[in-house]
Short mmCIF file of C-alpha atoms and ligand atoms in Angstrom, two decimals:
data_model
loop_
_atom_site.label_atom_id
_atom_site.label_comp_id
_atom_site.label_asym_id
_atom_site.label_seq_id
_atom_site.Cartn_x
_atom_site.Cartn_y
_atom_site.Cartn_z
CA MET A 1 6.27 -6.06 30.86
CA PRO A 2 7.53 -9.36 28.92
CA VAL A 3 5.32 -9.74 25.81
CA SER A 4 2.76 -13.11 25.94
CA VAL A 5 5.41 -14.92 22.92
CA GLY A 6 9.50 -15.69 23.38
CA VAL A 7 11.05 -12.57 21.96
CA ILE A 8 14.39 -12.73 19.58
CA ASP A 9 15.70 -9.16 19.49
CA ALA A 10 17.15 -8.85 15.59
CA HIS A 11 19.13 -5.65 16.62
CA ALA A 12 20.83 -4.85 19.92
CA HIS A 13 24.57 -2.97 20.75
CA VAL A 14 26.84 -3.18 22.95
CA GLY A 15 29.82 -0.32 24.22
CA ALA A 16 28.84 3.27 23.32
CA PHE A 17 27.58 5.52 20.94
CA GLY A 18 29.06 9.07 21.33
CA SER A 19 28.42 12.56 19.47
CA TRP A 20 24.75 13.11 19.27
CA ALA A 21 23.38 9.69 20.11
CA GLY A 22 24.98 9.87 23.87
CA VAL A 23 24.08 6.50 24.90
CA SER A 24 25.64 3.21 25.78
CA CYS A 25 25.53 -0.08 27.24
CA THR A 26 27.39 -2.68 28.49
CA ALA A 27 26.42 -6.77 27.46
CA ARG A 28 25.89 -7.39 31.23
CA GLU A 29 23.48 -4.11 31.15
CA LEU A 30 21.58 -5.45 28.24
CA LEU A 31 20.73 -8.99 29.23
CA SER A 32 19.39 -7.37 32.36
CA ALA A 33 17.44 -5.26 29.96
CA MET A 34 16.57 -8.71 27.66
CA ASP A 35 15.43 -10.68 31.20
CA SER A 36 13.18 -7.98 32.46
CA SER A 37 11.23 -8.25 29.12
CA GLY A 38 11.06 -11.49 28.21
CA VAL A 39 13.59 -11.82 25.34
CA GLU A 40 15.42 -15.11 25.00
CA LYS A 41 18.53 -13.80 22.32
CA ALA A 42 19.44 -11.07 20.76
CA VAL A 43 21.42 -10.16 17.48
CA LEU A 44 24.29 -8.02 18.95
CA PHE A 45 26.13 -5.64 16.50
CA ALA A 46 28.65 -2.48 16.91
CA PRO A 47 31.44 -0.81 15.44
CA ASP A 48 33.77 -2.06 18.40
CA ASN A 49 33.65 -5.66 16.76
CA VAL A 50 36.23 -6.87 19.30
CA LEU A 51 33.42 -5.94 22.44
CA VAL A 52 30.65 -8.04 20.32
CA ARG A 53 32.91 -10.71 19.95
CA ARG A 54 33.75 -10.50 23.36
CA SER A 55 30.41 -10.59 24.95
CA VAL A 56 29.25 -13.32 22.26
CA ALA A 57 32.14 -15.60 23.84
CA LYS A 58 30.52 -14.61 27.36
CA HIS A 59 26.99 -15.03 26.75
CA PRO A 60 26.95 -17.77 23.82
CA SER A 61 23.32 -18.81 24.24
CA ARG A 62 21.80 -15.71 24.53
CA LEU A 63 23.99 -13.18 21.94
CA ILE A 64 24.59 -13.66 18.16
CA GLY A 65 27.65 -11.65 16.16
CA TYR A 66 27.18 -10.18 13.47
CA VAL A 67 30.44 -8.23 11.86
CA TRP A 68 30.40 -4.53 11.34
CA PRO A 69 32.88 -3.26 8.64
CA ASN A 70 33.25 0.23 7.64
CA PRO A 71 33.44 -0.48 3.44
CA HIS A 72 36.10 2.58 3.50
CA ASP A 73 38.51 1.14 5.56
CA ARG A 74 41.06 -1.02 3.33
CA GLY A 75 41.23 -4.25 5.81
CA ALA A 76 36.68 -4.50 5.76
CA LEU A 77 36.50 -7.44 3.71
CA GLY A 78 39.60 -9.13 6.06
CA LEU A 79 37.63 -8.60 9.11
CA VAL A 80 34.32 -9.93 7.58
CA ARG A 81 36.30 -13.29 6.61
CA GLU A 82 37.62 -13.39 9.78
CA ALA A 83 34.39 -12.62 11.65
CA LEU A 84 32.33 -15.26 9.40
CA THR A 85 34.70 -18.36 9.24
CA ASP A 86 36.65 -17.96 12.71
CA TRP A 87 34.50 -15.93 15.66
CA GLY A 88 31.07 -17.55 14.70
CA PHE A 89 29.47 -14.70 13.41
CA LYS A 90 26.81 -15.04 11.73
CA GLY A 91 26.25 -12.19 9.24
CA ILE A 92 27.39 -8.60 8.47
CA LYS A 93 25.55 -5.57 9.41
CA LEU A 94 26.70 -1.81 7.29
CA HIS A 95 25.25 1.35 8.31
CA PRO A 96 25.58 3.72 5.21
CA LEU A 97 24.89 6.73 7.05
CA LEU A 98 27.45 6.48 9.95
CA ASN A 99 29.99 5.16 7.63
CA ALA A 100 29.24 7.62 4.48
CA PHE A 101 28.24 5.29 1.76
CA LEU A 102 25.96 4.48 -0.25
CA PRO A 103 24.62 0.92 -0.34
CA THR A 104 25.62 0.10 -4.07
CA ASP A 105 29.07 1.85 -3.52
CA GLU A 106 32.05 -0.10 -5.03
CA GLU A 107 33.67 -0.65 -1.95
CA VAL A 108 30.78 -1.97 -0.40
CA LEU A 109 30.11 -5.06 -3.40
CA PRO A 110 32.85 -7.49 -2.49
CA ILE A 111 31.46 -7.55 0.84
CA VAL A 112 27.96 -8.62 -0.18
CA GLU A 113 29.54 -11.37 -2.77
CA PHE A 114 31.18 -12.71 0.33
CA ALA A 115 27.83 -12.88 2.71
CA GLU A 116 26.10 -14.27 -0.71
CA LYS A 117 29.29 -16.82 -0.73
CA GLN A 118 28.66 -17.62 3.01
CA ARG A 119 25.34 -17.76 2.70
CA VAL A 120 24.95 -14.81 5.50
CA PRO A 121 22.27 -12.45 6.12
CA VAL A 122 23.12 -8.44 5.12
CA ALA A 123 21.26 -6.19 7.81
CA ILE A 124 21.52 -2.66 6.68
CA HIS A 125 20.52 0.83 8.65
CA SER A 126 17.23 2.35 7.21
CA GLY A 127 15.96 5.96 7.00
CA HIS A 128 18.47 8.56 6.82
CA ALA A 129 19.33 10.73 3.65
CA PRO A 130 21.32 11.08 1.56
CA PHE A 131 22.83 7.12 2.64
CA SER A 132 20.40 5.16 3.94
CA LEU A 133 17.35 5.49 1.74
CA PRO A 134 15.30 2.41 1.63
CA TRP A 135 15.33 2.81 -2.68
CA SER A 136 18.96 2.31 -1.93
CA ILE A 137 18.49 -0.81 -0.06
CA GLY A 138 16.27 -1.93 -3.19
CA GLU A 139 19.17 -1.18 -5.50
CA LEU A 140 21.53 -3.38 -3.41
CA ALA A 141 18.93 -6.35 -3.28
CA GLU A 142 18.49 -6.19 -7.30
CA ILE A 143 21.94 -6.78 -7.76
CA TYR A 144 22.35 -9.88 -4.87
CA PRO A 145 18.75 -11.68 -4.95
CA LYS A 146 20.39 -14.39 -3.55
CA VAL A 147 21.38 -12.40 -0.59
CA ARG A 148 18.69 -12.17 2.43
CA PHE A 149 18.62 -8.24 3.24
CA VAL A 150 17.06 -7.16 7.00
CA MET A 151 16.35 -3.58 6.80
CA LEU A 152 16.92 -2.26 10.00
CA HIS A 153 13.94 0.17 11.38
CA MET A 154 12.27 -0.29 8.23
CA GLY A 155 12.41 3.50 7.08
CA HIS A 156 12.98 5.02 10.78
CA ALA A 157 10.84 8.14 11.96
CA HIS A 158 9.68 9.17 8.34
CA GLY A 159 5.91 8.47 7.20
CA VAL A 160 7.77 8.99 3.45
CA CYS A 161 10.75 6.09 4.27
CA ILE A 162 8.37 4.11 6.20
CA LYS A 163 6.28 3.49 2.80
CA ALA A 164 9.14 3.04 0.71
CA ALA A 165 10.70 0.79 2.71
CA ILE A 166 7.32 -1.43 2.69
CA ASP A 167 6.98 -0.92 -1.34
CA THR A 168 10.98 -1.62 -1.42
CA ALA A 169 10.67 -5.26 0.10
CA LYS A 170 7.47 -5.44 -1.92
CA ARG A 171 9.50 -5.63 -4.71
CA HIS A 172 11.89 -7.82 -3.19
CA ASP A 173 11.88 -10.87 -1.70
CA ASN A 174 15.23 -10.68 -0.16
CA ILE A 175 13.94 -8.24 2.17
CA VAL A 176 13.16 -8.86 5.40
CA LEU A 177 12.00 -5.55 7.22
CA GLU A 178 13.49 -5.20 11.36
CA THR A 179 10.93 -3.07 13.10
CA SER A 180 12.97 -0.77 15.69
CA GLY A 181 12.71 3.07 16.28
CA VAL A 182 9.99 3.23 13.23
CA SER A 183 7.86 5.67 14.40
CA MET A 184 4.21 4.48 13.50
CA HIS A 185 2.81 1.09 14.49
CA SER A 186 0.46 0.57 12.58
CA LYS A 187 2.79 0.24 10.04
CA ILE A 188 3.78 -2.34 11.39
CA LYS A 189 0.62 -4.17 10.45
CA GLU A 190 0.33 -3.02 6.92
CA ALA A 191 4.15 -4.48 6.25
CA VAL A 192 2.78 -7.71 7.39
CA GLU A 193 -0.08 -7.57 5.38
CA VAL A 194 1.85 -6.16 2.20
CA VAL A 195 5.13 -7.26 2.05
CA GLY A 196 3.94 -11.00 4.37
CA GLU A 197 4.05 -12.20 7.74
CA GLU A 198 7.25 -14.13 7.47
CA ARG A 199 9.51 -11.38 5.87
CA VAL A 200 8.67 -8.78 8.89
CA MET A 201 10.58 -8.98 12.66
CA PHE A 202 11.08 -7.33 15.97
CA GLY A 203 14.19 -5.60 16.90
CA SER A 204 14.94 -3.48 19.75
CA ASP A 205 17.72 -1.17 18.82
CA PHE A 206 18.70 -1.37 22.55
CA PRO A 207 19.89 1.29 23.79
CA PHE A 208 19.22 3.71 21.57
CA HIS A 209 15.43 2.43 22.65
CA ASP A 210 13.53 0.42 25.60
CA TYR A 211 12.09 -2.90 25.31
CA SER A 212 9.42 -1.70 27.54
CA VAL A 213 8.29 0.63 24.12
CA GLU A 214 9.16 -1.31 21.14
CA LEU A 215 7.62 -4.46 22.41
CA ARG A 216 4.57 -2.72 23.13
CA LYS A 217 4.25 -0.82 19.03
CA VAL A 218 4.83 -4.29 18.01
CA GLU A 219 2.12 -5.43 20.48
CA VAL A 220 -0.40 -2.77 20.17
CA ALA A 221 0.30 -3.07 15.77
CA GLY A 222 -3.03 -5.41 15.46
CA LEU A 223 -1.34 -8.50 14.84
CA SER A 224 -2.95 -11.85 14.99
CA GLY A 225 -1.76 -14.27 17.63
CA LYS A 226 0.01 -16.14 14.73
CA GLN A 227 1.09 -13.23 13.33
CA LYS A 228 2.57 -12.63 16.06
CA GLU A 229 4.70 -15.22 16.74
CA LEU A 230 6.35 -14.66 13.01
CA VAL A 231 7.44 -11.23 14.26
CA PHE A 232 8.95 -11.90 17.66
CA ARG A 233 10.03 -14.74 16.88
CA GLU A 234 9.47 -17.40 14.76
CA ASN A 235 10.83 -15.40 11.50
CA ALA A 236 14.32 -14.45 13.17
CA LEU A 237 14.78 -17.82 14.01
CA LYS A 238 14.10 -19.26 10.37
CA LEU A 239 16.28 -16.19 8.70
CA LEU A 240 18.84 -14.59 11.50
CA PHE A 241 21.18 -17.23 12.07
ZN1 ZN B 301 21.79 -0.13 15.35
#
């Protein structure tokens, strides 16, 4: 059931995610899910950057592309440069867990420096040891105070990591928290209260999670009407693209 305010999704995928995940979707399936859930726009990223580029080109008013480099690849910085300057992509996604690096590893820094130069956000997967713990993302945010970091999943499914995500974002005002996959709805309200209503935003992580579940989680978190507007829509419009 669509929510009562317009929604921007800060985190969606296209393509196939095999191995343990076993999920996939096409751009058409994503858009159909967005339509039936009242989601106006979604930030899109996937390991297959060409597929993201093609999907965004087909639906430019609905999808916003972020580039997903593997910092271990020699061509990572070149890919990021091309995507941000030639393809019209609006940000960078990093997945320390999947691509096996620490946020502060040497090969990551030139990518974040380019984000700083281009003034685009860096969205980072959070929640899993040893590579994507909130504390490590905080260390990167401390090195680059001018870069806006979106902590995807705000610690994800582990209570201690969720608490760490909130504490870390409180310490670094260049971190924004994103709600997809977070296992405790009560922590969304806590994040809004502790970190600030302008630094928490809705994300689905479609097709890993369904819109009906992810939207409901924010709906029942106990936010005021104004806070819901900020989390579901306004913060993303201001901070993501
Ligand atoms: Zn994701």
